[in-house]
């Protein structure tokens, strides 16, 4: 049926209701979607606005949306304003801005955005937590160092920005401040400040920064543990083995950390590690393993030379290193004796107690460290540590290819770290073999290494090293090592106190001689060495040189080479070395006596402009010791013998003191010149003895062995040595402080002493028979035989009679004083182109007296035999020739008193008596009869023997007393007129001489000065008379008076107030002995002479 076109009301109403319901449904759905969208946008905004700031980052939102595009399920298009670009700028996005920006996104898209934002924020939160923990970790580690002001050493290990941040929190003037010092502007290391610092850093970056702090914390922890471990247990005892092991491990780890980087070393230095480690070694309470590892740690710390390259914020570290190395050590104020005692004094506190006292740890330096290593008890330990020190110091000299520090040859050599303070003084102290045996090194190999170490240390120290060498009396030490045991006396190994007591006891037997060297069995000359306080200068310990048998004297060779090396221009140079050599007064005395002698050193010393002043100061020091000792013995009270006692002479009283001081000063002045000559003579004698030894050795080798092929090299060395010795001798001669004018007085004094000494020597071996030979007389004879003076006279007589000293080991038997003057005369002859014959004959006498030439007994007899049959003016041919050894006849005081020599008149009168007595002996025919009649009575034989003895005495009185006659024997006719003929003197001549001397202007004159003055006054003198004064002093050292009687002439010679008649014409046997044409020439010194 057709639908009804009319609607019923009910249907329309239903239709309107349905439409309304649809509309409302759609509206509700739209409202729900809008609300949901708003909720999603709010959620996204809330998720991204974690800090509830009311805005989010546009860049963050853009990157989230951009990241979502990587997911294929995401279909929305990112708004153009949120597309990331390279130059995109961030801005705040509010809630309303977010609605606009996300308006094109569907609910589903917003849900995806919400999920993705939640995921991103969750990840960021987790990362933030990790970052925060990393920041906290870094802060905690830095805080450990910051609280102790050690964070400054982290600067170079952190990134530049972090380093600058730490630098702002570091005080630059931390020296003399405590460890609570803060940085600039009161900045700290709070959590907030650290987070701001690392805002742009990741956790990994922060952790890497933290990892670089770990070694510093480990070093700090090890340092703290070390202080605790070292004082565990009973600190009054040595460290037990288990603690030794732990300490060794700690030291090894700390050394490894210090070697890793410079900043770790600085941190340990800041924590007083250098002083603590040195105190540990010095305590002597730990094993050698601990000492070795501790030394490695010290070397690792100082190897960075922080005192040279410290940064501004490392001033405290630089100061500690400088103090440890003693950079500012005052060399001029060093007290050598105090430093030597400090080096060898045992620890004040037992065991490890010193490590528990902070004051003991602050004063330790590199000198204490080195000194402790050099004084270890075990030889092997000392040698091991010394080798470690040498190798460590040598690194600065070697190239990188050899394990050193230098890049190439052009790289400068670093200054040794041992060359600033007392280390050099301690090294020299250990090398000083003249010190007590407990204070120096006994082993030759170790002394050799010490010299090597010292040479390396001083090689780059420059002027400072030279001043340190001088403060340690280096020249004295070197000379004592070079001398070794070559001469001097053996020293007993006793304590210093016992040694002092024994020296005092020895002085009871040898008063006044304890400093002179008289008891040296190697014939050392007395009064040529300056000895300041004790006899240790010329004494030695046998144990110091026991190694020489196997090792050789390498320490002595190296000590000599040390000086020669220092003379190079690269080191001190010759002038500076000479200045150092002159710091020790006995340098010349040592270098001239060693074998082989130090010719190069002697040449430098002798050629120096200041040598005369150096020699004078040395001589004055020796003279002052001798003179003041002698005057003190003279003036001081001594109840063991007669002295100024009980009325004493006190120099403390002003008048007495002034008088004694003036007297002493004049004695010192005279003795100074004597000692100058002795020193030079000693040097010359030592060189001549060496030259003689070398020549004898070469002759001996040539006589027993055939010269091998290619033996020219040793010969060249010998010739070089001989040439060097010869040159040194000439230099010594040029330094003799004597002119020819002064030589007159000295030569006369020597001549008179030779004559007097020879006479006394003959008396010493020709003693008178005892009057009553009982036991007391024998005891007295034995006591007298022990005196040194008599021994010397007996030894000299032995030399005169046999030509050699049969007791070379007994130094008291040798006439040293004449050996001294012999060398002085030889030096003068070496210096001067010509000398008077008087000096030549004086040298001959001295050579015979000291055994330097063969005895006359074996040298002159052949010449006399040749006179047989010859015709001379003093021969008649009626009697045979006889040779008399007038020098062997002793002349006693009673004989000499009968023949004074105060004036020429005394000499003439004495000769008159002697010639008369000689001619009246009447023994020549009786001798013949005695030989032909063997049955003569005993009485006649005794009378004949007495006359023969008397003849010898008269001859000796004539030639050795009244006449100036040099030879030791004389040949003349064996007749009553033989003596008169040989002299050329007869009764007529003597009478004429006596008449002239008894008349004006000679009447009453005695001294040579009186006769010289008479001639100067121009008084009328006999014809042919003359007087010549050979100037040695104002009065004339030698005065020669010439007188004539008719055609005959005679001359008289005055020396030191004693007159003799000239009878020394011995060069021409055709002349009589008194032929006086050569008298003036004989005494012609190169001085102004007057007639």
Coordinates of C-alpha atoms in Angstrom, one line a residue, residues 198-424:
X198 CA 80.2 19.7 34.8
X199 CA 76.9 20.8 33.4
X200 CA 78.1 20.2 29.8
X201 CA 80.1 17.1 30.7
X202 CA 78.9 13.5 30.5
X203 CA 79.3 11.0 33.3
X204 CA 82.0 9.2 31.4
X205 CA 84.0 12.4 31.0
X206 CA 83.6 13.1 34.7
X207 CA 84.6 9.6 35.6
X208 CA 87.7 9.9 33.5
X209 CA 88.6 13.0 35.5
X210 CA 88.0 11.0 38.7
X211 CA 90.2 8.2 37.6
X212 CA 93.1 10.5 37.2
X213 CA 92.7 11.5 40.8
X214 CA 93.0 7.9 42.1
X215 CA 96.8 7.7 41.9
X216 CA 97.0 10.8 44.1
X217 CA 94.7 9.3 46.7
X218 CA 96.7 6.0 46.5
X219 CA 99.9 7.9 47.1
X220 CA 98.4 9.8 50.0
X221 CA 97.1 6.6 51.5
X222 CA 100.4 4.9 51.1
X223 CA 102.2 7.8 52.7
X224 CA 99.8 7.8 55.7
X225 CA 100.1 4.0 56.1
X226 CA 103.9 4.3 56.0
X227 CA 104.0 6.6 58.9
X228 CA 101.9 4.2 60.9
X229 CA 103.7 1.0 59.9
X230 CA 107.1 2.4 60.7
X231 CA 106.2 2.9 64.4
X232 CA 104.3 -0.3 65.0
X233 CA 105.4 -2.6 67.8
X234 CA 108.3 -1.7 70.1
X235 CA 109.8 1.4 68.6
X236 CA 112.9 1.1 70.8
X237 CA 114.0 -1.9 68.8
X238 CA 115.0 -2.5 65.2
X239 CA 112.2 -3.1 62.8
X240 CA 111.2 -6.8 62.8
X241 CA 111.3 -8.7 59.5
X242 CA 107.6 -8.8 58.8
X243 CA 107.4 -5.0 59.1
X244 CA 110.5 -4.7 57.0
X245 CA 108.7 -6.5 54.2
X246 CA 105.6 -4.3 54.5
X247 CA 107.6 -1.1 54.5
X248 CA 109.6 -2.3 51.5
X249 CA 106.4 -2.9 49.6
X250 CA 105.1 0.6 50.5
X251 CA 108.3 2.2 49.4
X252 CA 108.3 0.3 46.1
X253 CA 104.7 1.3 45.3
X254 CA 105.4 5.0 46.3
X255 CA 108.5 5.0 44.1
X256 CA 106.5 3.6 41.2
X257 CA 103.8 6.3 41.7
X258 CA 106.5 9.0 41.9
X259 CA 108.1 7.8 38.7
X260 CA 104.7 7.9 36.9
X261 CA 104.3 11.7 36.8
X262 CA 105.8 14.8 38.3
X263 CA 102.6 15.9 40.2
X264 CA 102.5 12.7 42.2
X265 CA 106.1 13.3 43.2
X266 CA 105.2 16.9 44.2
X267 CA 102.3 15.6 46.4
X268 CA 104.7 13.2 48.2
X269 CA 107.2 16.0 48.6
X270 CA 104.4 18.2 50.0
X271 CA 103.7 15.5 52.6
X272 CA 107.3 15.6 54.0
X273 CA 108.3 12.3 52.3
X274 CA 111.9 13.4 51.6
X275 CA 112.6 14.2 55.3
X276 CA 110.7 11.1 56.5
X277 CA 112.5 8.8 54.2
X278 CA 115.9 10.2 55.1
X279 CA 115.1 9.9 58.9
X280 CA 114.1 6.3 58.3
X281 CA 117.5 5.5 56.7
X282 CA 119.4 7.6 59.3
X283 CA 117.8 5.7 62.2
X284 CA 119.7 2.6 61.4
X285 CA 116.8 0.4 62.5
X286 CA 115.8 -1.0 59.1
X287 CA 117.2 -3.7 56.7
X288 CA 119.3 -3.0 53.6
X289 CA 116.2 -3.9 51.5
X290 CA 114.3 -1.0 53.1
X291 CA 117.2 1.3 52.7
X292 CA 117.6 0.5 49.0
X293 CA 113.9 1.0 48.2
X294 CA 113.8 4.2 50.3
X295 CA 116.7 5.6 48.4
X296 CA 115.0 4.8 45.1
X297 CA 112.0 6.8 46.3
X298 CA 114.2 9.7 47.3
X299 CA 115.9 9.7 43.9
X300 CA 112.5 9.5 42.2
X301 CA 111.3 12.6 44.1
X302 CA 114.3 14.8 43.6
X303 CA 114.8 13.7 40.0
X304 CA 112.1 16.2 38.7
X305 CA 114.2 19.1 39.9
X306 CA 111.1 20.9 41.3
X307 CA 113.3 23.7 42.7
X308 CA 114.1 24.7 39.1
X309 CA 110.7 24.3 37.3
X310 CA 108.1 24.9 40.0
X311 CA 104.9 26.6 39.0
X312 CA 103.4 29.5 40.9
X313 CA 101.1 27.3 43.0
X314 CA 104.0 24.9 43.8
X315 CA 106.0 27.3 46.0
X316 CA 105.8 25.2 49.1
X317 CA 107.0 22.2 47.2
X318 CA 109.8 24.2 45.7
X319 CA 110.8 25.4 49.1
X320 CA 110.8 21.9 50.6
X321 CA 113.0 20.6 47.8
X322 CA 115.3 23.6 48.0
X323 CA 115.7 23.0 51.8
X324 CA 116.3 19.3 51.3
X325 CA 119.0 19.9 48.6
X326 CA 120.4 22.8 50.8
X327 CA 120.3 25.2 47.9
X328 CA 121.0 28.2 50.1
X329 CA 123.7 26.5 52.2
X330 CA 126.2 29.1 53.6
X331 CA 129.5 27.6 52.6
X332 CA 131.5 30.2 54.5
X333 CA 130.1 29.3 57.8
X334 CA 130.8 25.6 57.7
X335 CA 132.3 24.0 60.8
X336 CA 134.2 21.0 59.5
X337 CA 134.8 19.4 62.8
X338 CA 131.2 19.7 63.8
X339 CA 130.0 18.4 60.5
X340 CA 132.4 15.4 60.8
X341 CA 131.0 14.6 64.2
X342 CA 127.4 15.0 63.0
X343 CA 128.1 12.6 60.1
X344 CA 129.4 9.9 62.4
X345 CA 127.4 10.4 65.5
X346 CA 125.0 7.6 66.3
X347 CA 121.2 8.3 66.4
X348 CA 120.2 10.1 69.6
X349 CA 117.1 7.9 70.0
X350 CA 117.2 4.1 70.0
X351 CA 115.5 2.0 67.4
X352 CA 112.6 3.7 65.5
X353 CA 111.8 6.3 68.2
X354 CA 113.2 9.2 66.1
X355 CA 110.4 8.5 63.5
X356 CA 107.8 9.3 66.1
X357 CA 109.1 12.8 66.7
X358 CA 108.2 15.5 64.2
X359 CA 111.1 17.8 65.1
X360 CA 113.5 15.0 64.1
X361 CA 111.9 14.8 60.6
X362 CA 112.0 18.4 59.6
X363 CA 115.8 18.9 59.7
X364 CA 116.8 16.0 57.4
X365 CA 118.5 16.9 54.1
X366 CA 120.2 15.2 51.2
X367 CA 123.5 15.4 53.1
X368 CA 122.1 13.2 55.9
X369 CA 120.8 10.8 53.3
X370 CA 124.1 10.5 51.5
X371 CA 126.1 10.5 54.7
X372 CA 124.0 7.7 56.1
X373 CA 124.6 5.6 53.0
X374 CA 128.3 6.2 53.2
X375 CA 128.5 5.2 56.8
X376 CA 126.6 1.9 56.6
X377 CA 128.4 -0.7 58.7
X378 CA 128.6 -3.5 56.1
X379 CA 131.2 -2.9 53.4
X380 CA 129.1 -4.5 50.7
X381 CA 126.1 -2.4 51.6
X382 CA 128.1 0.8 51.5
X383 CA 129.6 -0.2 48.1
X384 CA 126.1 -1.1 46.7
X385 CA 124.6 2.2 47.8
X386 CA 127.6 4.2 46.6
X387 CA 127.2 2.5 43.2
X388 CA 123.6 3.5 43.1
X389 CA 124.4 7.1 43.9
X390 CA 127.1 7.2 41.2
X391 CA 124.8 5.7 38.5
X392 CA 122.0 8.1 39.4
X393 CA 124.3 11.1 39.2
X394 CA 125.8 9.9 36.0
X395 CA 122.5 10.0 34.2
X396 CA 122.7 13.7 33.7
X397 CA 126.1 13.2 31.9
X398 CA 125.0 10.4 29.6
X399 CA 122.9 10.5 26.4
X400 CA 119.5 9.0 26.0
X401 CA 120.9 6.1 24.0
X402 CA 123.1 5.2 27.0
X403 CA 120.3 5.5 29.5
X404 CA 121.0 9.1 30.4
X405 CA 119.1 12.4 30.3
X406 CA 120.9 14.3 27.5
X407 CA 119.3 14.5 24.1
X408 CA 122.6 15.2 22.2
X409 CA 126.0 16.7 22.6
X410 CA 124.7 20.2 22.4
X411 CA 122.4 19.7 25.3
X412 CA 123.7 21.3 28.5
X413 CA 124.8 19.2 31.4
X414 CA 122.5 19.6 34.4
X415 CA 124.0 20.6 37.8
X416 CA 124.4 17.7 40.1
X417 CA 121.8 17.6 42.9
X418 CA 124.6 16.7 45.3
X419 CA 126.6 19.9 44.7
X420 CA 124.7 22.4 46.7
X421 CA 125.1 21.7 50.4
X422 CA 127.2 19.5 52.8
X423 CA 127.3 16.5 50.6
X424 CA 130.7 17.5 49.1

